[in-house]
Short mmCIF file of C-alpha atoms and ligand atoms in Angstrom, two decimals:
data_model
loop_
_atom_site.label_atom_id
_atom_site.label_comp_id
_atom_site.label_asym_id
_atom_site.label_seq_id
_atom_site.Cartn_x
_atom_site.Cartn_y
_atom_site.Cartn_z
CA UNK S 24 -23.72 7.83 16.92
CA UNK S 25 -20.65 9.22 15.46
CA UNK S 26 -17.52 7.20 14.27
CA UNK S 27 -14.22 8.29 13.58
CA UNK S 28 -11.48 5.40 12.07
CA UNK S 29 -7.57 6.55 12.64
CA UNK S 30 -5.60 4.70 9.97
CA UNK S 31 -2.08 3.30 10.35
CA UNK S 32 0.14 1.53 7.77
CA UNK S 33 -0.03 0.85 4.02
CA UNK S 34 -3.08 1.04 1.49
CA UNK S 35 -4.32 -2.21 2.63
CA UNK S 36 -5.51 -0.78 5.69
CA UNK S 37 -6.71 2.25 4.20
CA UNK S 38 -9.10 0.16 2.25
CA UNK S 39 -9.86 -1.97 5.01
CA UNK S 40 -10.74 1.20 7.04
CA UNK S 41 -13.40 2.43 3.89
CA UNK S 42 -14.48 -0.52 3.75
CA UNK S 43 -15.13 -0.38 7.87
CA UNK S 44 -17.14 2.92 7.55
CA UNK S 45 -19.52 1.76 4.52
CA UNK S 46 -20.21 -1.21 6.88
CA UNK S 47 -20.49 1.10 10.00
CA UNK S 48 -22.73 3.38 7.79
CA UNK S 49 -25.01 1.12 6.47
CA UNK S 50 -26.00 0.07 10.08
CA UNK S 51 -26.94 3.57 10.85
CA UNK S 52 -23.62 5.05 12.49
CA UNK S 53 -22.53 8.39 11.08
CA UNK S 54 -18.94 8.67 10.59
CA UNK S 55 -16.73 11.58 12.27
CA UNK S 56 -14.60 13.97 10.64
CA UNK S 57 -12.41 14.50 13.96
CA UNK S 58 -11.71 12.11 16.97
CA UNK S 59 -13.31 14.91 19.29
CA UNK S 60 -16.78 15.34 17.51
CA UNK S 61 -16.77 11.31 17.74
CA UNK S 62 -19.10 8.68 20.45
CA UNK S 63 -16.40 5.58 18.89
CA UNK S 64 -13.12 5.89 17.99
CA UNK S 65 -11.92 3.03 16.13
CA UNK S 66 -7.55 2.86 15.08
CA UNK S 67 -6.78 0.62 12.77
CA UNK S 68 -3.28 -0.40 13.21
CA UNK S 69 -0.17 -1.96 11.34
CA UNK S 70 2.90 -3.45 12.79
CA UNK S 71 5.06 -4.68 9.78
CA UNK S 72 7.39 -1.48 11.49
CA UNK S 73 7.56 -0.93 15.37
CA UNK S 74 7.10 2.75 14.79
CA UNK S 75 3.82 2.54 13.92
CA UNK S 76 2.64 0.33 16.57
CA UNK S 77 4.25 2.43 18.94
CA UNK S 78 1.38 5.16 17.54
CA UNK S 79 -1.03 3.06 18.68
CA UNK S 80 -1.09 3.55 22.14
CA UNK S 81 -0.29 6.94 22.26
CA UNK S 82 -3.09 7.96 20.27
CA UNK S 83 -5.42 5.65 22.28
CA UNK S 84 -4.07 7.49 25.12
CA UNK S 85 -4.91 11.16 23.66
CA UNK S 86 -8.63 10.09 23.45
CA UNK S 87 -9.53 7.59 26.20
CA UNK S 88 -11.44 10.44 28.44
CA UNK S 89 -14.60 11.73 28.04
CA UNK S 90 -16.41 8.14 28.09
CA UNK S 91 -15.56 7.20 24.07
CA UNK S 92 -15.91 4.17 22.95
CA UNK S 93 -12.87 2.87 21.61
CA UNK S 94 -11.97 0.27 19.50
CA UNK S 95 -8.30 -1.38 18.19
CA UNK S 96 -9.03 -3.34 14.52
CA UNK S 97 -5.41 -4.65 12.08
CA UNK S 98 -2.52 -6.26 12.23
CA UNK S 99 -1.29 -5.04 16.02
CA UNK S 100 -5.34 -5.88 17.26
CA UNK S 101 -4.35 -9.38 15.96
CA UNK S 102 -1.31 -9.18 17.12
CA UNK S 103 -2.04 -8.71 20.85
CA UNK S 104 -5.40 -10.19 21.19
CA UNK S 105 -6.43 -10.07 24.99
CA UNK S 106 -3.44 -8.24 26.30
CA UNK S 107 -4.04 -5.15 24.33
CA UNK S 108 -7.41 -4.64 26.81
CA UNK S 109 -4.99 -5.76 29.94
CA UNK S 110 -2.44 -2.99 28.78
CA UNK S 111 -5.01 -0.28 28.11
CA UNK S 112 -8.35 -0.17 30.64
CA UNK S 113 -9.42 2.35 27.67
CA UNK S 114 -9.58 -0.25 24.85
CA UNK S 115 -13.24 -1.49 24.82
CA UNK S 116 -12.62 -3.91 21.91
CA UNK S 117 -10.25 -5.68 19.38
CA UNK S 118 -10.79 -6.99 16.47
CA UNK S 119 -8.45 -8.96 14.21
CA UNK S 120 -7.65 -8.45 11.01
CA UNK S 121 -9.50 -11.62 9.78
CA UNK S 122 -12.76 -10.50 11.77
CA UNK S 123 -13.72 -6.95 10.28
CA UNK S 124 -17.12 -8.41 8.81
CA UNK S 125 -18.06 -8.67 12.59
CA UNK S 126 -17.18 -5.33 13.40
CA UNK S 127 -20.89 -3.32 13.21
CA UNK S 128 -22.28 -6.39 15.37
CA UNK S 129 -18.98 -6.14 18.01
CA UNK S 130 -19.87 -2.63 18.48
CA UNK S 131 -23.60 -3.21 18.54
CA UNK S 132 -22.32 -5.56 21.35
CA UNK S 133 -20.17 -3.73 22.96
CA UNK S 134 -22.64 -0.69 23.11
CA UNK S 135 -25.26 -2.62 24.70
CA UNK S 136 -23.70 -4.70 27.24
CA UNK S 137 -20.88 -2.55 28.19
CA UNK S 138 -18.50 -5.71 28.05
CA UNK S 139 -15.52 -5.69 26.62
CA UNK S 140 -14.78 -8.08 23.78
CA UNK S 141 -11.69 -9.70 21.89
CA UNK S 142 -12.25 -11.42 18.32
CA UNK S 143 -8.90 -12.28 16.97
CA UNK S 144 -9.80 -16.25 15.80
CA UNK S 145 -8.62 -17.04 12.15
CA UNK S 146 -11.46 -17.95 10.28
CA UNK S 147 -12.04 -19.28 6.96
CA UNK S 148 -10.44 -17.85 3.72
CA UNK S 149 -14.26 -17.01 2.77
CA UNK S 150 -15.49 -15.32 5.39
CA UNK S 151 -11.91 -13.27 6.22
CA UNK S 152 -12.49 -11.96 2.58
CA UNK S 153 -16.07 -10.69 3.22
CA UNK S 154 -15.11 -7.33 4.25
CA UNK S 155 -13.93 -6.85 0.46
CA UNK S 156 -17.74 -7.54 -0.24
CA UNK S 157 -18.78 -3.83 1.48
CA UNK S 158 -19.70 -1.43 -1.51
CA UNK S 159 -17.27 1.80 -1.46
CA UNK S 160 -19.06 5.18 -0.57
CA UNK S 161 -18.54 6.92 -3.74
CA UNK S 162 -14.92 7.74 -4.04
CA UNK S 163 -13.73 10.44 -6.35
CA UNK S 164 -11.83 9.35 -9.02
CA UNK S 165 -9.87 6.65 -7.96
CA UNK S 166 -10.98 3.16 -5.91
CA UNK S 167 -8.58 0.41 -3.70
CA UNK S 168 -9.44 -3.12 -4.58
CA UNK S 169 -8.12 -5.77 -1.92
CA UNK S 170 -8.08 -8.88 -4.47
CA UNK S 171 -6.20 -10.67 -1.98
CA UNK S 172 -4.97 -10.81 1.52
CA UNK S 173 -2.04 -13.12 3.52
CA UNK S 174 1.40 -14.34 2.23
CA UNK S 175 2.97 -17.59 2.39
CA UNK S 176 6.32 -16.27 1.81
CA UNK S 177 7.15 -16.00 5.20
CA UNK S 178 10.34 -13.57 4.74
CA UNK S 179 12.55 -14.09 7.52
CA UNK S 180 11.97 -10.52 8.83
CA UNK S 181 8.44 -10.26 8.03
CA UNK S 182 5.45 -10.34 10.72
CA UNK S 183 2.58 -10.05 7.86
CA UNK S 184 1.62 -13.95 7.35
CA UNK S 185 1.15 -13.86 11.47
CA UNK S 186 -0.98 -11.28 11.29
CA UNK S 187 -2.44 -11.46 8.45
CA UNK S 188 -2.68 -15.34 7.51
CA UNK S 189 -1.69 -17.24 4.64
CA UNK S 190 -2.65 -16.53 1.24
CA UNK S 191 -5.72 -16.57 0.33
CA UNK S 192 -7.66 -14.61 -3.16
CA UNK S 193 -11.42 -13.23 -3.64
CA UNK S 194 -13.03 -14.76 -6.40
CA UNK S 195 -12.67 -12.81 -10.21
CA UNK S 196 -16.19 -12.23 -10.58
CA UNK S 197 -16.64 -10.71 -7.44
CA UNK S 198 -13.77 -8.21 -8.14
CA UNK S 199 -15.65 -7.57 -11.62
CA UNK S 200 -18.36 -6.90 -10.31
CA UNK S 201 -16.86 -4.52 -7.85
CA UNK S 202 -15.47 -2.77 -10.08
CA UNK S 203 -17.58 -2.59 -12.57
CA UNK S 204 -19.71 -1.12 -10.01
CA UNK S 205 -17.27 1.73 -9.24
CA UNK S 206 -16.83 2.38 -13.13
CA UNK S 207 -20.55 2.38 -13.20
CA UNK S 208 -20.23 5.47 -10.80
CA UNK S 209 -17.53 7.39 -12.50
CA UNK S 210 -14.66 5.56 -10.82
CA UNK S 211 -11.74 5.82 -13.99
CA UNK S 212 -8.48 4.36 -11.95
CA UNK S 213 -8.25 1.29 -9.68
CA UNK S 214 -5.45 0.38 -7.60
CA UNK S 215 -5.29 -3.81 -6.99
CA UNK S 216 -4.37 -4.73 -3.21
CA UNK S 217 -2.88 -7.75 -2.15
CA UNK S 218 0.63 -8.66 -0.34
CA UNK S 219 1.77 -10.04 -3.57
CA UNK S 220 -0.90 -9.59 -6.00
CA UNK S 221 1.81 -11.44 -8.46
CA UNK S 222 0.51 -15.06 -6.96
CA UNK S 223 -3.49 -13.47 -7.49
CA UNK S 224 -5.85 -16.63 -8.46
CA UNK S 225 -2.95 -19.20 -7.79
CA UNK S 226 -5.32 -20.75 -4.63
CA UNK S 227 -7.92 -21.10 -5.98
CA UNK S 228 -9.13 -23.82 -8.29
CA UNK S 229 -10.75 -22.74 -12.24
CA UNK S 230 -10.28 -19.50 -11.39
CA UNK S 231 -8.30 -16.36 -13.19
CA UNK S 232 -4.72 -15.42 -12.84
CA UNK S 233 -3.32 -11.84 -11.97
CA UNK S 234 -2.40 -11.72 -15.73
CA UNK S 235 -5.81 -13.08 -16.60
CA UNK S 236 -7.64 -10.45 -13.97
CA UNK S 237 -5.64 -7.83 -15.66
CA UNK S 238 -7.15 -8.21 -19.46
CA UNK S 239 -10.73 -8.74 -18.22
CA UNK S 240 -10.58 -5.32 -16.13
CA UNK S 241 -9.24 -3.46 -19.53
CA UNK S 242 -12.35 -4.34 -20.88
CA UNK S 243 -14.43 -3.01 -18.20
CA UNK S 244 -15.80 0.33 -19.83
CA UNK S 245 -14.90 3.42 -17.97
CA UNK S 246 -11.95 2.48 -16.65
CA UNK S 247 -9.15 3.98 -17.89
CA UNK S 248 -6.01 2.91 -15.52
CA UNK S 249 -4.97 -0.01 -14.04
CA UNK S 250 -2.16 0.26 -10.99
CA UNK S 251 -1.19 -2.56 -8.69
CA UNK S 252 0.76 -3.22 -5.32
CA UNK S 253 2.68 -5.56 -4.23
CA UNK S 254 4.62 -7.09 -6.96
CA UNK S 255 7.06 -9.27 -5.75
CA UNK S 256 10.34 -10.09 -7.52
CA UNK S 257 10.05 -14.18 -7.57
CA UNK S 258 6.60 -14.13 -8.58
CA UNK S 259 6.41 -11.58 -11.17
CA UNK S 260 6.07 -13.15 -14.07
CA UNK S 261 6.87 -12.71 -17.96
CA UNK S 262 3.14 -12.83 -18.95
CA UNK S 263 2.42 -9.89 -16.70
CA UNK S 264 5.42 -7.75 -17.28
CA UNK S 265 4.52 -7.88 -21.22
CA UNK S 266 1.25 -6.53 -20.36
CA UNK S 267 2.69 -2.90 -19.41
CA UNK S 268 3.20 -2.61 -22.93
CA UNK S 269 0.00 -4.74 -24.09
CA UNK S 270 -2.83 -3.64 -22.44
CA UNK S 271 -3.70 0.36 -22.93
CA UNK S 272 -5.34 0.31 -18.98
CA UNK S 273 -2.24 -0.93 -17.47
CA UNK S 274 -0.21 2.26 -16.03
CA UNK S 275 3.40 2.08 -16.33
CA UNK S 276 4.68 2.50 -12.90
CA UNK S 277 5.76 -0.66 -10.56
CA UNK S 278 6.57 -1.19 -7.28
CA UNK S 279 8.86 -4.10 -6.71
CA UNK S 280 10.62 -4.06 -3.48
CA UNK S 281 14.06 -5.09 -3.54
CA UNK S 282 15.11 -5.24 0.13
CA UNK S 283 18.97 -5.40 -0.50
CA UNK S 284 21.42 -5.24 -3.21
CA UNK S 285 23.62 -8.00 -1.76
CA UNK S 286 22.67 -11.92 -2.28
CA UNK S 287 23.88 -12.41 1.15
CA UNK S 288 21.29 -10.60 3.28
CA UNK S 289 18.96 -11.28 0.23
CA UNK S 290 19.49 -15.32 1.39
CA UNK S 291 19.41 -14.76 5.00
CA UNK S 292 16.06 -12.37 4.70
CA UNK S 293 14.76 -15.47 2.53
CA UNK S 294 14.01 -13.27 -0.49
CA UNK S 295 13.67 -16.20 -3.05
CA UNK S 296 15.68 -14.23 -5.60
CA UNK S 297 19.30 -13.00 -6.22
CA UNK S 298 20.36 -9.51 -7.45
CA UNK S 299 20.86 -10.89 -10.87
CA UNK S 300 17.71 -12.31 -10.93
CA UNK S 301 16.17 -8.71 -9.81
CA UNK S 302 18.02 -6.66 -12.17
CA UNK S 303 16.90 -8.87 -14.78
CA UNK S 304 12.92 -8.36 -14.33
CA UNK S 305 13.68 -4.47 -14.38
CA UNK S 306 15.45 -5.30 -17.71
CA UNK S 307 12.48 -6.52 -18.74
CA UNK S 308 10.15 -4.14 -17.80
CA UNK S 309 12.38 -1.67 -19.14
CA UNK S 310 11.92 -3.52 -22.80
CA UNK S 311 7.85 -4.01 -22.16
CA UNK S 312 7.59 -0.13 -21.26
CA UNK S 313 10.54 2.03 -22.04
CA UNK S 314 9.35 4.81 -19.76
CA UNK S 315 8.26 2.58 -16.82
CA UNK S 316 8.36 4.49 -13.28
CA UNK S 317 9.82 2.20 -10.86
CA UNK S 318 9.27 2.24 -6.98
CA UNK S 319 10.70 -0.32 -4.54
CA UNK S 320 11.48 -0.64 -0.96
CA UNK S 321 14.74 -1.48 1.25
CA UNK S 322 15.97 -2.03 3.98
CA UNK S 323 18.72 -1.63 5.75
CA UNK S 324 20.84 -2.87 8.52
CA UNK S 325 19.34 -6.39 8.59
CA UNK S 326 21.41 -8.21 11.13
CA UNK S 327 24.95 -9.62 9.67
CA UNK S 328 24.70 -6.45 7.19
CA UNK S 329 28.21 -5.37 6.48
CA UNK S 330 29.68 -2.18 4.72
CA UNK S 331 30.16 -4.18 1.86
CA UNK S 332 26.36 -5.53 1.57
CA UNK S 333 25.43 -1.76 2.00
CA UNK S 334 27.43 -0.70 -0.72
CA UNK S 335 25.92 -3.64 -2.74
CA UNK S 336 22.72 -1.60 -1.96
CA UNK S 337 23.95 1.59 -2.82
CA UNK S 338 25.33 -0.13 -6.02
CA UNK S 339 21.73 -1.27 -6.79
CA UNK S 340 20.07 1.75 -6.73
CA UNK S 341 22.36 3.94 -8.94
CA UNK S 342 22.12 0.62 -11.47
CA UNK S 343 18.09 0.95 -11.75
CA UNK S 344 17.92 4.57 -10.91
CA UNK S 345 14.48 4.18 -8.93
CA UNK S 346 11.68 7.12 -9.61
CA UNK S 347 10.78 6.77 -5.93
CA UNK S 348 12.16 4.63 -2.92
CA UNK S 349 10.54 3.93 0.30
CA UNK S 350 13.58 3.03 2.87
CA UNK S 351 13.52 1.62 6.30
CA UNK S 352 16.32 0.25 8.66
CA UNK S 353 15.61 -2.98 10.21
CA UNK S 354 13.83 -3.41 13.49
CA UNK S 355 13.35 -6.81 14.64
CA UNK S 356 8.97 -7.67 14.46
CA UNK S 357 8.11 -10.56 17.31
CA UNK S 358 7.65 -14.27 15.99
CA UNK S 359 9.60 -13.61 12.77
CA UNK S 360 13.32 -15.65 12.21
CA UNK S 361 15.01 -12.31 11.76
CA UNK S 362 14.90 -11.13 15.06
CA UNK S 363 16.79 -14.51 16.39
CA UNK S 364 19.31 -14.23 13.81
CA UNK S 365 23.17 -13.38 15.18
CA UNK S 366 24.79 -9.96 14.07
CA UNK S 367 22.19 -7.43 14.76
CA UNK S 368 23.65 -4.33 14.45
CA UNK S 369 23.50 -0.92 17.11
CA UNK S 370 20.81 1.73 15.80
CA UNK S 371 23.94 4.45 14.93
CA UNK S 372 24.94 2.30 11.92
CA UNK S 373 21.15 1.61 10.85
CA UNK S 374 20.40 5.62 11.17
CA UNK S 375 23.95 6.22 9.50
CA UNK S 376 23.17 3.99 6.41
CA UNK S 377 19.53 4.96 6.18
CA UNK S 378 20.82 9.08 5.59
CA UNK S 379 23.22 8.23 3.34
CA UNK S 380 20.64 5.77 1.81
CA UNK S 381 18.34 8.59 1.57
CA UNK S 382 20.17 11.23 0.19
CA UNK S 383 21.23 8.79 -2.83
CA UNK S 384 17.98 8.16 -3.24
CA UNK S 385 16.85 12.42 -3.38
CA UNK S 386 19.18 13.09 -5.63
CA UNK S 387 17.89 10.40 -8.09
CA UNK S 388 14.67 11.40 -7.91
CA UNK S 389 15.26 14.82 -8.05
CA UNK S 390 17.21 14.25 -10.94
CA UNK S 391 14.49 12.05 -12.99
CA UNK S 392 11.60 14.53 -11.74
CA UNK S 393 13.19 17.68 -13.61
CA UNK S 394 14.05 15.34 -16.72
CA UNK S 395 10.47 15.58 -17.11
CA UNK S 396 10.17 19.05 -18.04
CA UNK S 397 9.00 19.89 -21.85
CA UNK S 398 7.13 16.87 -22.04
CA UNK S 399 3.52 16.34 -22.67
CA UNK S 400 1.64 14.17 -20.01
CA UNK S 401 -1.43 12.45 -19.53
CA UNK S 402 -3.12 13.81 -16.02
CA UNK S 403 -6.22 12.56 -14.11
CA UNK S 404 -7.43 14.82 -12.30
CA UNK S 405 -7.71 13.98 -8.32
CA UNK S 406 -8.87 17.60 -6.78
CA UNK S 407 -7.91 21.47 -6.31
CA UNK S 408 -4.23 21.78 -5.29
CA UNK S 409 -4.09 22.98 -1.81
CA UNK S 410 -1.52 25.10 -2.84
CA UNK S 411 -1.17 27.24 -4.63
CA UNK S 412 -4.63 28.43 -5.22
CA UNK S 413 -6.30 28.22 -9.13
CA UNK S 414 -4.25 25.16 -9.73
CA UNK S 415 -5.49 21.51 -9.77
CA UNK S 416 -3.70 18.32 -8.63
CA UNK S 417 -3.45 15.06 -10.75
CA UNK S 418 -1.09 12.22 -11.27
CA UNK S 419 0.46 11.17 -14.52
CA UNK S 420 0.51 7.30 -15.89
CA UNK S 421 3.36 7.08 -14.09
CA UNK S 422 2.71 8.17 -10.82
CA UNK S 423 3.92 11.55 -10.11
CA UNK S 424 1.73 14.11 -8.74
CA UNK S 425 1.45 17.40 -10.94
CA UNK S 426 -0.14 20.64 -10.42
CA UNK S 427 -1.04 22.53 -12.98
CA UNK S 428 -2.99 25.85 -13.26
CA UNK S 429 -6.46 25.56 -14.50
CA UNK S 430 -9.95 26.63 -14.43
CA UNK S 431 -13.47 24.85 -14.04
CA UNK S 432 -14.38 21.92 -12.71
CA UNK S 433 -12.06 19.12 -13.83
CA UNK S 434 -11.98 15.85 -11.30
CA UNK S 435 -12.32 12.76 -12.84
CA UNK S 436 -11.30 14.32 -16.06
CA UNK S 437 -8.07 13.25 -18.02
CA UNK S 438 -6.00 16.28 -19.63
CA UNK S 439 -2.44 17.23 -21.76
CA UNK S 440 -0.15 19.01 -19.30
CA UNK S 441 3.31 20.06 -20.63
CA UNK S 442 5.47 19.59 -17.46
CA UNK S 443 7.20 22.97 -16.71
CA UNK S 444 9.63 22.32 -13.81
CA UNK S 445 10.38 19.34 -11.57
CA UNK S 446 10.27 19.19 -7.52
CA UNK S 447 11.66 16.74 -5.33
CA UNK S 448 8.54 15.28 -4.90
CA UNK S 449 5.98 16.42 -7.50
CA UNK S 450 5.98 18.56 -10.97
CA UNK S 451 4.80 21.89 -12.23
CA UNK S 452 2.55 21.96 -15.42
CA UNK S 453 0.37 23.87 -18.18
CA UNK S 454 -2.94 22.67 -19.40
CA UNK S 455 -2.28 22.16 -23.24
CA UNK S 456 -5.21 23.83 -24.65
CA UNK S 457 -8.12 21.58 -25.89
CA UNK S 458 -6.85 18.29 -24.22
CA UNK S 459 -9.44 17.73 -22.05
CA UNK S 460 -11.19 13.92 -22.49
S1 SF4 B 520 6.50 -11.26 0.54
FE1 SF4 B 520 7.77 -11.27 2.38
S2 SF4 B 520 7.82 -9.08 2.97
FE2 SF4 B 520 6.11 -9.31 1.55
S3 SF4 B 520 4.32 -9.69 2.86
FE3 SF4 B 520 5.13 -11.70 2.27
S4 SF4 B 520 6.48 -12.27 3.95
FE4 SF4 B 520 6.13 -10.07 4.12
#
């Protein structure tokens, strides 16, 4: 039978979805390149934003006919539990996000009996790790490693530790071996997973910090970058930020969401850290790796936001001058403190704030993607560009995609490109002759 996996939401569930499909193959299903060639249609879902839950049902309700089987797994699945089947007859199963090692036996279940099922139950930090344990079906160039899962941070906006649980890490020599395994098979970048992969090891007694994890995967041979996501501002600490400029592995880009410029809404969305206190890790990262790319994400109209918080935003951003920015105005997520709190604000001023948020934001990045051009930058090579045609697509150290015109087969290859031109959201580049490695 054929499967086909939908995926919602951030690189966590994009792993969680490979992950899903190396499971579902090894117990004989074949996986689906569309939903309409599929027998099981699975969606794996996030709802950290409501707009993305929102997709949920509507694409369950594009593909209910025709006798599919269809199955909800992530964060909303865990969310809703039982009334996800009592809103939608379609729904055959949901699984939870702490459940996914179950998920070939569910539909094994599920298949055979025709009844429809509901495993949401937290189980223990062991077993909700053992998805992680699935071996990858030979990804290109680069691999997603989920070293941990959870949060205890409990941000007053947040829904993750409901859906997701508390903190909890896998064990270093499992990751090790993971991906030493992937290097083993030609893997040459790894991306680290976790809701704050800052507080990695922390859990768990005798075993490795983030830090620590970092220096033993330099020395795995093969691999040739190191990226991570999520850092998070109170928990980053000095050891780690020194290794952007220590460790050769360790690509200098960083995402480090700041939420808000103002200590006010910083307090009331229970950040754990001030401005100051933010402004003062990107000073240091900034003296570890001069040419550090930094990412982050806000948000905007959080309830009691005023004009003056916003501009404290605004203020923040052309201070660091992020590469990139992922932005969001506030919508209020079930169980979490935030959506209680007094002053929530009318959609016109959170879509007002966002554009002129955003168009800040363009100009900056505009602005530090054409200051790239005449310099010489390392590339990995992901795949053909799908446009134009004769070019190939790769990313530099620090994170921005660049296409570049070029000839034979180079994936998985590293190579000199002297950057050309800038775009808003990638670069233009030559192959500098003889720098291929
Ligand atoms: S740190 Fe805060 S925003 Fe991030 S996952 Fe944890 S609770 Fe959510």
């Amino acid at each position: 039978m054929k499967v086909f996996i939908q995926t919602f939401g951030c690189q966590m569930n994009v792993n969680e979805s490979l992950k899903v499909a190396a499971l579902l193959k090894a117990r004989g299903f074949e996986s689906a390149s569309t939903p309409e060639e599929a027998d099981i249609v699975l969606v794996n879902t996030c709802s950290v934003r409501e707009k993305p839950e929102r997709k949920v049902f509507s694409f369950v309700g594009r593909y209910k006919s025709r006798g599919r089987v269809i199955g909800v797994m992530g964060c909303v699945a865990q969310q809703y539990g039982e009334a996800m089947l009592k809103r939608e007859k379609a729904i055959d199963f949901v699984i939870g996000t702490q459940n996914l090692h179950k998920l070939p036996d569910v539909l094994d279940d599920v298949l055979k009996s025709g009844k429809r099922r509901v495993e949401t139950g937290f189980v223990s930090p062991e077993d909700s790790l053992k998805i992680f344990e699935a071996p990858l079906d030979a990804p290109a160039v680069s691999a997603y490693v989920t070293i941990m899962q959870g949060c205890d941070r409990f941000c007053s906006y947040c829904i993750v530790p409901f859906v997701r649980g508390r903190e909890r890490s896998r064990p270093s020599g499992e990751i090790l071996r993971e991906i030493g395994d992937l290097a083993s098979r030609g893997i040459k970048e790894v991306v680290l997973l976790g809701q704050n992969v800052n507080r990695y090891g922390l859990n768990r007694e005798n075993d490795l910090t983030f830090p620590r994890l970092l220096r033993k995967i330099n020395k795995i041979e093969g691999i040739t970058r190191i990226r991570f996501v999520t850092s998070h501002p109170a928990s980053l600490d000095d050891e780690t930020i020194h290794l952007f400029g220590e460790l050769e592995t360790v690509c200098e880009a960083i995402h480090l969401p700041f939420q808000s410029g103002s200590d006010r809404v910083l307090e009331r969305m229970g950040r754990g850290y001030t401005r100051a206190m933010y402004l003062e890790k990107i000073e240091k990262l900034r003296k570890a790796a001069p040419e550090i790319a930094l990412s982050a994400d806000v948000m905007v109209g959080f309830p009691g936001e005023t004009d003056e918080d916003f501009r404290d935003t605004l203020d923040l951003m052309e201070t660091v001058r992020f590469d990139t920015l992922f932005s969001f105005r506030f919508t209020p997520r079930p169980m979490t403190r935030a959506a209680e709190l007094s002053g929530q604000l009318p959609e016109e001023i959170k879509l007002e704030r966002l554009q002129i948020l955003q168009d800040l934001q363009a100009g900056i990045t505009l602005e530090k993607n054409r200051a790239q051009a005449g310099k010489v930058k390392e590339v990995l090579v992901e795949r053909p560009s799908k446009r134009p045609r004769g070019f190939m697509m790769g990313r530099t150290r620090d994170n921005r995609v660049v296409n570049f015109e070029a000839t034979g087969d180079l994936v998985g290859r590293e190579v000199k490109v002297r950057i050309l031109e800038g775009y808003q959201n990638s670069l233009r580049g030559v192959m500098e002759e003889n720098h291929v490695y």
